[in-house]
PDB file of C-alpha atoms in Angstrom:
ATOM      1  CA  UNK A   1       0.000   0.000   0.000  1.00  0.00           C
ATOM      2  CA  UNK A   2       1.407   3.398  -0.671  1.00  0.00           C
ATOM      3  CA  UNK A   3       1.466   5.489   2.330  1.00  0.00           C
ATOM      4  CA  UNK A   4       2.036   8.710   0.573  1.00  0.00           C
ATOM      5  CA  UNK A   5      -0.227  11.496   1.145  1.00  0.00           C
ATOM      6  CA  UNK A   6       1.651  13.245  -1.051  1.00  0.00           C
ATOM      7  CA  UNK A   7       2.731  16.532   1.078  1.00  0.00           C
ATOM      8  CA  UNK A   8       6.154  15.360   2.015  1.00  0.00           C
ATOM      9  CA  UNK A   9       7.142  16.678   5.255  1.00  0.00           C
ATOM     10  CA  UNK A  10       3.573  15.048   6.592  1.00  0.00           C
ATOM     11  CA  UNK A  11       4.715  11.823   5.277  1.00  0.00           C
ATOM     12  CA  UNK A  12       7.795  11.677   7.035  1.00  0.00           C
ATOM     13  CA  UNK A  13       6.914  13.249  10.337  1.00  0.00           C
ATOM     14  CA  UNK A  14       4.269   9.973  10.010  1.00  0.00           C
ATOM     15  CA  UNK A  15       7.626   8.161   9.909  1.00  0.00           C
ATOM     16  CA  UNK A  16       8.977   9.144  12.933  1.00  0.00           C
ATOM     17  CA  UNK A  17       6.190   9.267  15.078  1.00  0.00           C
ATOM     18  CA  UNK A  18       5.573   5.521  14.023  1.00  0.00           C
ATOM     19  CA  UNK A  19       9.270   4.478  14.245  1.00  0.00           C
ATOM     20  CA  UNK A  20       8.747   5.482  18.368  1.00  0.00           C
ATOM     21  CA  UNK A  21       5.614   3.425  18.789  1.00  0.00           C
ATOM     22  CA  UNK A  22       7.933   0.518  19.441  1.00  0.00           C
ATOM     23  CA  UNK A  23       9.586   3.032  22.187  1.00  0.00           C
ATOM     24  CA  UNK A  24      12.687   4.864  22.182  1.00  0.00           C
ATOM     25  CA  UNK A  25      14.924   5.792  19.880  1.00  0.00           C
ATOM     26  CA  UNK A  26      18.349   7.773  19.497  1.00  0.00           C
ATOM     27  CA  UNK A  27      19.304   9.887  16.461  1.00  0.00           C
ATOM     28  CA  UNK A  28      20.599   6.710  14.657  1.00  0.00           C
ATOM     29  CA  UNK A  29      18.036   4.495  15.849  1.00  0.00           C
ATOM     30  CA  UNK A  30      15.164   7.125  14.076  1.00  0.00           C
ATOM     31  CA  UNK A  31      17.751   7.215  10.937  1.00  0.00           C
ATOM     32  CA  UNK A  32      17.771   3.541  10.990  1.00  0.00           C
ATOM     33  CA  UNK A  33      13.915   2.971  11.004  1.00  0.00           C
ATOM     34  CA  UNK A  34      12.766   5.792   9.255  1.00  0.00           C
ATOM     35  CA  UNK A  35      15.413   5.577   6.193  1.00  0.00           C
ATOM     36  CA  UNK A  36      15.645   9.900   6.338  1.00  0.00           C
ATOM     37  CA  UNK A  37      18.550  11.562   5.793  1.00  0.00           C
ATOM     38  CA  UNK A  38      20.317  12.596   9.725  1.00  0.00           C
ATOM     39  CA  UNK A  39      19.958  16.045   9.014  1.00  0.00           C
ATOM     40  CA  UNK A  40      15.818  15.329   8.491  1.00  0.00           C
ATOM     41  CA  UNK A  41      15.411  13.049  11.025  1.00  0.00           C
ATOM     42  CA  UNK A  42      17.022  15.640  13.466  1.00  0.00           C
ATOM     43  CA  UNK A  43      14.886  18.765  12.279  1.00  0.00           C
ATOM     44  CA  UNK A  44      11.813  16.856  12.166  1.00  0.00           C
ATOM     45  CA  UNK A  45      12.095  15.379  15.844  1.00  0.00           C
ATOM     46  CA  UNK A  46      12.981  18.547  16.789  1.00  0.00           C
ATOM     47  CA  UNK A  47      10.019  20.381  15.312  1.00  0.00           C
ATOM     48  CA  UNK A  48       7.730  17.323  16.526  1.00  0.00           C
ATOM     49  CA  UNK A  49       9.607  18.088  20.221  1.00  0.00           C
ATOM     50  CA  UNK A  50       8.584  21.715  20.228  1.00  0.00           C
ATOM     51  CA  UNK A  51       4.861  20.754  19.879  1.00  0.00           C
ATOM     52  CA  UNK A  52       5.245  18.254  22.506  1.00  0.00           C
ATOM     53  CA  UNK A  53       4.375  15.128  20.411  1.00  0.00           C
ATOM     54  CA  UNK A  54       7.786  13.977  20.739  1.00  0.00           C
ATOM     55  CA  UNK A  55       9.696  14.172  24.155  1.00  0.00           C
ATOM     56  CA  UNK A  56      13.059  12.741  25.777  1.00  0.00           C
ATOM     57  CA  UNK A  57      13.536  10.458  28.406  1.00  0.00           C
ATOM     58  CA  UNK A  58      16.410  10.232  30.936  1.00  0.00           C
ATOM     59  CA  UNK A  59      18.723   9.123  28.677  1.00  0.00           C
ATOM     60  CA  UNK A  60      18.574  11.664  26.063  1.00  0.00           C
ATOM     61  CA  UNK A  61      16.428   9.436  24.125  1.00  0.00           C
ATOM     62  CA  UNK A  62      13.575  10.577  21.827  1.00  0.00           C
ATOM     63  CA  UNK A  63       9.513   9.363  22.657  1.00  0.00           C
ATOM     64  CA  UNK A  64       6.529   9.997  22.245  1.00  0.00           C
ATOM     65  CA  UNK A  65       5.014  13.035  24.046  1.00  0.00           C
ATOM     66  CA  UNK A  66       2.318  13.614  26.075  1.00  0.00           C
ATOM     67  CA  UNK A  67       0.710  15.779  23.384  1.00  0.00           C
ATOM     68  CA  UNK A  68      -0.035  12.841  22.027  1.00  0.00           C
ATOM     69  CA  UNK A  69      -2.426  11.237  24.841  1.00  0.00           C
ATOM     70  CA  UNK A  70      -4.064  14.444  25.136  1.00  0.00           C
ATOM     71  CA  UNK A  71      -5.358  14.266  21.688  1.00  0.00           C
ATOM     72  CA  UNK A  72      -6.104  10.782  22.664  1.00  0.00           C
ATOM     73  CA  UNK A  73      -8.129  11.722  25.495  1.00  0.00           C
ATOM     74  CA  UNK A  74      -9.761  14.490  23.026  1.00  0.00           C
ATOM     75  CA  UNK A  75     -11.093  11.593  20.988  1.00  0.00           C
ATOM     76  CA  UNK A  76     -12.499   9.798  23.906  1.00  0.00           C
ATOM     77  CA  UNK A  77     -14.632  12.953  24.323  1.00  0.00           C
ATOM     78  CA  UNK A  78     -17.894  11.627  22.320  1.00  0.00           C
ATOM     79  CA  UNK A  79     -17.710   8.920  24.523  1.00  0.00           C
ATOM     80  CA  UNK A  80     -17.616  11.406  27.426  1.00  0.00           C
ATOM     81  CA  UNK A  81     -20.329  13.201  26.309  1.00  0.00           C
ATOM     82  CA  UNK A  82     -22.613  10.537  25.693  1.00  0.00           C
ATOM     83  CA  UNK A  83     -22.863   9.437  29.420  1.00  0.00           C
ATOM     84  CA  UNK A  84     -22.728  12.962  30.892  1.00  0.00           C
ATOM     85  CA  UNK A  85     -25.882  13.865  30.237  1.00  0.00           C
ATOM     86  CA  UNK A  86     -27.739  11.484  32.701  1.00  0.00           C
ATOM     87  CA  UNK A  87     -24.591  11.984  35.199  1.00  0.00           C
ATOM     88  CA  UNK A  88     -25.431  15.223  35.390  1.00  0.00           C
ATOM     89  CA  UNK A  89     -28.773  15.057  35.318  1.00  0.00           C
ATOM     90  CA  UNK A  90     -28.746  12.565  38.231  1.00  0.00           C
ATOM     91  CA  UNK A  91     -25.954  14.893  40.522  1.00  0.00           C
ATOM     92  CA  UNK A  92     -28.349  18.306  39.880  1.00  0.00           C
ATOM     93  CA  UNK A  93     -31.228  15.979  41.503  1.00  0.00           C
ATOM     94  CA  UNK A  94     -29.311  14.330  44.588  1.00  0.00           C
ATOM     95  CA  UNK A  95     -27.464  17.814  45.372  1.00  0.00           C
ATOM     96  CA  UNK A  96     -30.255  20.281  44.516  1.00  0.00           C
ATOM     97  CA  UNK A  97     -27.565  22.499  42.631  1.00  0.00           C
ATOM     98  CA  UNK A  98     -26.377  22.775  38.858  1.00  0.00           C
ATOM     99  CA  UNK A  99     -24.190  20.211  37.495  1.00  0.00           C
ATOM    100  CA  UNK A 100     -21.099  20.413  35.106  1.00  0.00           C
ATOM    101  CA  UNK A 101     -18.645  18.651  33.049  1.00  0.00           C
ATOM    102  CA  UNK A 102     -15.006  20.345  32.411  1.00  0.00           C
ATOM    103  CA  UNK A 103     -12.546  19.901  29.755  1.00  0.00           C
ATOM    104  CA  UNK A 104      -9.246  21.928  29.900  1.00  0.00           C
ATOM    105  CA  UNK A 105      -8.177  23.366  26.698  1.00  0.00           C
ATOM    106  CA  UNK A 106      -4.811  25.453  26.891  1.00  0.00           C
ATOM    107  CA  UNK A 107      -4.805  27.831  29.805  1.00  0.00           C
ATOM    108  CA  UNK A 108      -8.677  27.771  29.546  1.00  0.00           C
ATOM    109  CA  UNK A 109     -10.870  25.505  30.908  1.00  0.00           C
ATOM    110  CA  UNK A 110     -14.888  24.674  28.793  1.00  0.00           C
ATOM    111  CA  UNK A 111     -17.892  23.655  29.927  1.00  0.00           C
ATOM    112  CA  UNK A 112     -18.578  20.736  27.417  1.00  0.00           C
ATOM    113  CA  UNK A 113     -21.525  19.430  29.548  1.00  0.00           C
ATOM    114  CA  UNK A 114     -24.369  20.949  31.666  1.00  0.00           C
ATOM    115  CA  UNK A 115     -27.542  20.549  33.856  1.00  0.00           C
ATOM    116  CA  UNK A 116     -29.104  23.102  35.267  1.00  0.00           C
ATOM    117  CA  UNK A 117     -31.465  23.939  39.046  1.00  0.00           C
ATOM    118  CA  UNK A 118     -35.141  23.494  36.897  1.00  0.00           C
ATOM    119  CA  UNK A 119     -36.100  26.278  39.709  1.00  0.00           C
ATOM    120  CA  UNK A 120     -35.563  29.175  41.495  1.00  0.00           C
ATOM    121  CA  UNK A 121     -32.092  31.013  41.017  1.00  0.00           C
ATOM    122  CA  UNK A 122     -29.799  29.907  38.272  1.00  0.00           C
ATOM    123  CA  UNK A 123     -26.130  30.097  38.684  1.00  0.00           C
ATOM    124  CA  UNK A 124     -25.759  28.919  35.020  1.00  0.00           C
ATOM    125  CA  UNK A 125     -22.341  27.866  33.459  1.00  0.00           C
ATOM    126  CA  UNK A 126     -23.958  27.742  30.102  1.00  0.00           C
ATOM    127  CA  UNK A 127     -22.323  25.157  27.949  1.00  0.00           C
ATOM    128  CA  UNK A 128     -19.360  26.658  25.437  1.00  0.00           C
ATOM    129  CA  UNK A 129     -18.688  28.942  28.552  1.00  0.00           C
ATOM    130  CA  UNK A 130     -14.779  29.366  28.415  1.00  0.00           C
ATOM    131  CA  UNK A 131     -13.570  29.915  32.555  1.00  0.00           C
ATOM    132  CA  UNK A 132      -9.911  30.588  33.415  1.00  0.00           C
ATOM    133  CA  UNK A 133      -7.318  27.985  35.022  1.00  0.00           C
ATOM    134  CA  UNK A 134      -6.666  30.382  37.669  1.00  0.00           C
ATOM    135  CA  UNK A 135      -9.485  30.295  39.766  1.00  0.00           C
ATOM    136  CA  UNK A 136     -12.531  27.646  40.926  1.00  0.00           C
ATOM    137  CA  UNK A 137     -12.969  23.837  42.131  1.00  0.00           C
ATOM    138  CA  UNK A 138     -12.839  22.905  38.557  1.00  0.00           C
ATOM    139  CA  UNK A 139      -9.591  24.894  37.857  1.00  0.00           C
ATOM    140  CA  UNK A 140      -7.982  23.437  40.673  1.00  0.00           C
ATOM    141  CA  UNK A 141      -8.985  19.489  40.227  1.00  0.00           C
ATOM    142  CA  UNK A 142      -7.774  19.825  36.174  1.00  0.00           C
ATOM    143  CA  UNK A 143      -4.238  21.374  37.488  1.00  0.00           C
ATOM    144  CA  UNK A 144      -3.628  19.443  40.522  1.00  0.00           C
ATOM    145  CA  UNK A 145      -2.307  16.029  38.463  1.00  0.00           C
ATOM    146  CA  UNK A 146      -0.602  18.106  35.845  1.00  0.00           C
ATOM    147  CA  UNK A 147       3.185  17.073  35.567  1.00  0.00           C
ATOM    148  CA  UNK A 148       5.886  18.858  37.795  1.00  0.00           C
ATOM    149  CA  UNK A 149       6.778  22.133  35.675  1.00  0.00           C
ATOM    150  CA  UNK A 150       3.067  22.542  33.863  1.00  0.00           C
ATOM    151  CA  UNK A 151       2.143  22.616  37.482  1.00  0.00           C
ATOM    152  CA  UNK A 152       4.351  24.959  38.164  1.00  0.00           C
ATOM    153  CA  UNK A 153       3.537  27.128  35.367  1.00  0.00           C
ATOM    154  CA  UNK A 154      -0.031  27.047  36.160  1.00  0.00           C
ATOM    155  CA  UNK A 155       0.449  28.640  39.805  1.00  0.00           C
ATOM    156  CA  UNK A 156       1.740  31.580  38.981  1.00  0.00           C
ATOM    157  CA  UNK A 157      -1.195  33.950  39.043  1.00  0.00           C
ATOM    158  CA  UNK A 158      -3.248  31.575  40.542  1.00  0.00           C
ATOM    159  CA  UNK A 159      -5.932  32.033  43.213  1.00  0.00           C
ATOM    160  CA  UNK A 160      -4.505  28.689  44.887  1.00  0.00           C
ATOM    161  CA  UNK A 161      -1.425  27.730  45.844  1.00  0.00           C
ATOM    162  CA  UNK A 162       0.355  24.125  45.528  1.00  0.00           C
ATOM    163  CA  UNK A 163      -0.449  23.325  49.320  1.00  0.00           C
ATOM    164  CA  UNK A 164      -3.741  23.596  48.320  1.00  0.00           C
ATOM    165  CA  UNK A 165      -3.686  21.255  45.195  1.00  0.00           C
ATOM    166  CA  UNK A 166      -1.947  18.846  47.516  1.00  0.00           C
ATOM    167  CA  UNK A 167      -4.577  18.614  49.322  1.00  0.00           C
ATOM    168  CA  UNK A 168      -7.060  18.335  46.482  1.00  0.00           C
ATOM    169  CA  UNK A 169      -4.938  14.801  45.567  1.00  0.00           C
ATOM    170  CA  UNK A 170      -5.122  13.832  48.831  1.00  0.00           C
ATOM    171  CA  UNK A 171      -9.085  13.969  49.490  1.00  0.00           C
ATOM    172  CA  UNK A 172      -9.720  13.165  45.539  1.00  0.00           C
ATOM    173  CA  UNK A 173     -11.676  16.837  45.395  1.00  0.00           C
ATOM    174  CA  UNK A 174     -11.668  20.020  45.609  1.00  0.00           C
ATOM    175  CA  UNK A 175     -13.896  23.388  46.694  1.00  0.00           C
ATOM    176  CA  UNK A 176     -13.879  26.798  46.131  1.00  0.00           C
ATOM    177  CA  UNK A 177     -15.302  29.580  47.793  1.00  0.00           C
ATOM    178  CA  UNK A 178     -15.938  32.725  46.326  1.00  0.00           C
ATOM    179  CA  UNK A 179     -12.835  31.715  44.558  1.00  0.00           C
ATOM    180  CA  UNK A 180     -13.661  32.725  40.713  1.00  0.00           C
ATOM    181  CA  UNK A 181     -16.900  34.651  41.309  1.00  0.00           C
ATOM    182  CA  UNK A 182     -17.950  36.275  44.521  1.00  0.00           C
ATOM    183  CA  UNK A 183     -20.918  34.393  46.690  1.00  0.00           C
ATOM    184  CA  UNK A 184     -20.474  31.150  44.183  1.00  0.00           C
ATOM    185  CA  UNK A 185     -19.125  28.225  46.002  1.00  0.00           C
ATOM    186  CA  UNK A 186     -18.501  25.095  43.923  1.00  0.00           C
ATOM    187  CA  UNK A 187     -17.431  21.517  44.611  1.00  0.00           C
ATOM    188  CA  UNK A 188     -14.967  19.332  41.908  1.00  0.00           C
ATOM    189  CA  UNK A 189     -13.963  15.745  41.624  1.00  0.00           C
ATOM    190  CA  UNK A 190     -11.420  14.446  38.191  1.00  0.00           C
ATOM    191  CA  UNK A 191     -12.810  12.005  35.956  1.00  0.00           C
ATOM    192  CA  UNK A 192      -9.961   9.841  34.485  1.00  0.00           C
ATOM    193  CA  UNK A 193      -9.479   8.223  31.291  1.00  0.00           C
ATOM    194  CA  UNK A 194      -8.332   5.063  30.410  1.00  0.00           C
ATOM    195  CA  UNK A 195      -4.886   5.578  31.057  1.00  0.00           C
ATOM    196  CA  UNK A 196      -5.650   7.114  34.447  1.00  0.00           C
ATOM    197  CA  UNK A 197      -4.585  10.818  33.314  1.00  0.00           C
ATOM    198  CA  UNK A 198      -7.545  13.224  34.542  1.00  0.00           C
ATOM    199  CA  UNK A 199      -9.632  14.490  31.164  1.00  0.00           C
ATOM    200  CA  UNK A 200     -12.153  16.137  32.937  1.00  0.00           C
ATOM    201  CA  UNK A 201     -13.703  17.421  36.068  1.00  0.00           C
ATOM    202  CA  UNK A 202     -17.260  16.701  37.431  1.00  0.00           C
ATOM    203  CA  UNK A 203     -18.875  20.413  39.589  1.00  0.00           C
ATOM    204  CA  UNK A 204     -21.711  21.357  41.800  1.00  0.00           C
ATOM    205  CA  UNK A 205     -21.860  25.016  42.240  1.00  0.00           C
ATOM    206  CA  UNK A 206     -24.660  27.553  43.359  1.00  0.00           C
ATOM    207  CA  UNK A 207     -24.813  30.374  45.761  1.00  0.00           C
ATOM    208  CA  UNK A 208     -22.638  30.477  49.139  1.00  0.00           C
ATOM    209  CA  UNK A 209     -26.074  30.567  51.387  1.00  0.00           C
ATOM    210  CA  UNK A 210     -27.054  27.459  49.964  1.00  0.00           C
ATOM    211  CA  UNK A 211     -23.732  25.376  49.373  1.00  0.00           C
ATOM    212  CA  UNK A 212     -22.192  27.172  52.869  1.00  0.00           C
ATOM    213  CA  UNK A 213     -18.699  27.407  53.225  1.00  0.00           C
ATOM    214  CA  UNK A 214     -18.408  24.076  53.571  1.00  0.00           C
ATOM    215  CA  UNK A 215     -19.696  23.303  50.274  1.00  0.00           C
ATOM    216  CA  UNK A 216     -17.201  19.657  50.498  1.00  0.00           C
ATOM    217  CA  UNK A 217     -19.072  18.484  52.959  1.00  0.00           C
ATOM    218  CA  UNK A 218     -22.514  18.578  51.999  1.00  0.00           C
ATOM    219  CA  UNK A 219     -21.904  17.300  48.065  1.00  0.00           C
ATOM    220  CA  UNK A 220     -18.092  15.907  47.643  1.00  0.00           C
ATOM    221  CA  UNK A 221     -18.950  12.321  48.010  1.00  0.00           C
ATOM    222  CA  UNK A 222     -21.951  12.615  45.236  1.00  0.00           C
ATOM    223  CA  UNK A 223     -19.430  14.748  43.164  1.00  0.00           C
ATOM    224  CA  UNK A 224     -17.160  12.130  43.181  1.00  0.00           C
ATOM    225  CA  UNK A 225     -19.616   9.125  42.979  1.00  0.00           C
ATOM    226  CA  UNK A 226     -20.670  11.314  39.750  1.00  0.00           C
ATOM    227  CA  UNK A 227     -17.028  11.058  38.459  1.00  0.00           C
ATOM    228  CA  UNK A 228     -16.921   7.478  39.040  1.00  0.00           C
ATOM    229  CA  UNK A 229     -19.446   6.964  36.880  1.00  0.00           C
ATOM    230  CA  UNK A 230     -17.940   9.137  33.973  1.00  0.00           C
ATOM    231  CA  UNK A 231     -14.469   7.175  34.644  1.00  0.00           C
ATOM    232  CA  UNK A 232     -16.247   3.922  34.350  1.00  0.00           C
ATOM    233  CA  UNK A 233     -17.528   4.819  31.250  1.00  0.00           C
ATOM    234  CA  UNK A 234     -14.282   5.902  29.710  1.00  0.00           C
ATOM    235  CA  UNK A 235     -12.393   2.864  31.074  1.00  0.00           C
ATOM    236  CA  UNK A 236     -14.984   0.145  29.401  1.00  0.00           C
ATOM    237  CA  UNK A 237     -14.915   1.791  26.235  1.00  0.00           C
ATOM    238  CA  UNK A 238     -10.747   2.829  25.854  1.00  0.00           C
TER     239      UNK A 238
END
């Protein structure tokens, strides 16, 4: 079969990336399996490097990056979607409060999934809504897993603070108060795909009066029982 696509420098970054499925490679190794030119091989890992769907291990060593799971996890959002609906549905009823589903996306964080209070007051998150990483339960439960320096990257500016995601891995949830909007208080658990890297985050949030300023103890474990559920989901069909 001809696996040309017939733009070049597609084809052969399609080489390399499938040369470290079997796992890691030096320079001559990727020269070796790919049949490019050094100079190619080099300036293509490179360029693959810089938008992290190549890495290096210890050794110096090229590999497949973690850009490459994340788009994985991307995929596995249909799937997500699908079951969050009645998730949702079923957390807004046991906790009395609106229910959503986050994605991160760059320094941003979406609501991909939503149910709402069907009375009273509506503290809507209205689905497409795009929320900072810097602030909220949500914020903090899609940061708090994140590897060593994106970690590190995401704190500065923050309205948490490491101890505080520690904490948040510890328990398995988090809570804000007032955190990313005055007199909102919303509770967060991570939903986990197949590979057991966090792809979402499950919230409750409504008014401070209502939720207190406790708002973890009143609705964490159904927050995370909701999670469960969405994990569950993932992990039967990855």
């Amino acid at each position: 079969m001809d696996n040309s696509s017939g733009v070049g420098v597609l084809d052969k970054a399609a080489l390399v990336l499938s040369a470290l499925e079997s796992g890691p490679a030096t320079l001559a190794g990727l020269v070796g399996a790919t049949g490019l030119a050094r100079p190619t091989a080099h300036r293509l890992a490179v360029a693959l490097e810089h938008h992290r769907m190549v890495a290096r291990d210890m050794q110096g060593r090229f590999i497949l990056g973690p850009r490459l799971s994340e788009l994985a996890a991307a995929a596995g959002e249909d799937r997500l979607l699908a079951t969050a609906g009645p998730v949702l549905t079923h957390l807004r009823d046991v906790t009395g409060e609106s229910a959503q589903l986050y994605r991160r996306q760059g320094d941003m964080r979406i609501c991909v999934a939503a149910a709402e209070r069907l009375s009273g007051l509506r503290d809507t998150v209205p689905v497409g809504s795009t929320l900072p990483m810097k602030a909220g339960s949500a914020a903090q439960v899609l940061m708090a897993w994140e590897e060593p320096e994106r970690l590190h990257r995401g704190l500065q500016g923050a309205r948490f603070t490491a101890t505080a995601l520690s904490g948040v891995r510890r328990r398995g949830w988090s809570q804000s108060i007032g955190e990313r909007e005055p007199g909102v208080a919303s509770v967060s658990a991570p939903v986990r795909g197949p590979s057991n890297r966090v792809v979402a985050a499950v919230s409750v949030s409504g008014p401070i009066e209502r939720l207190t300023r406790h708002p973890g103890r009143m609705h964490a474990q159904a927050v995370i029982d909701a999670a469960a559920r969405l994990t569950e989901a993932l992990r039967r069909s990855g």
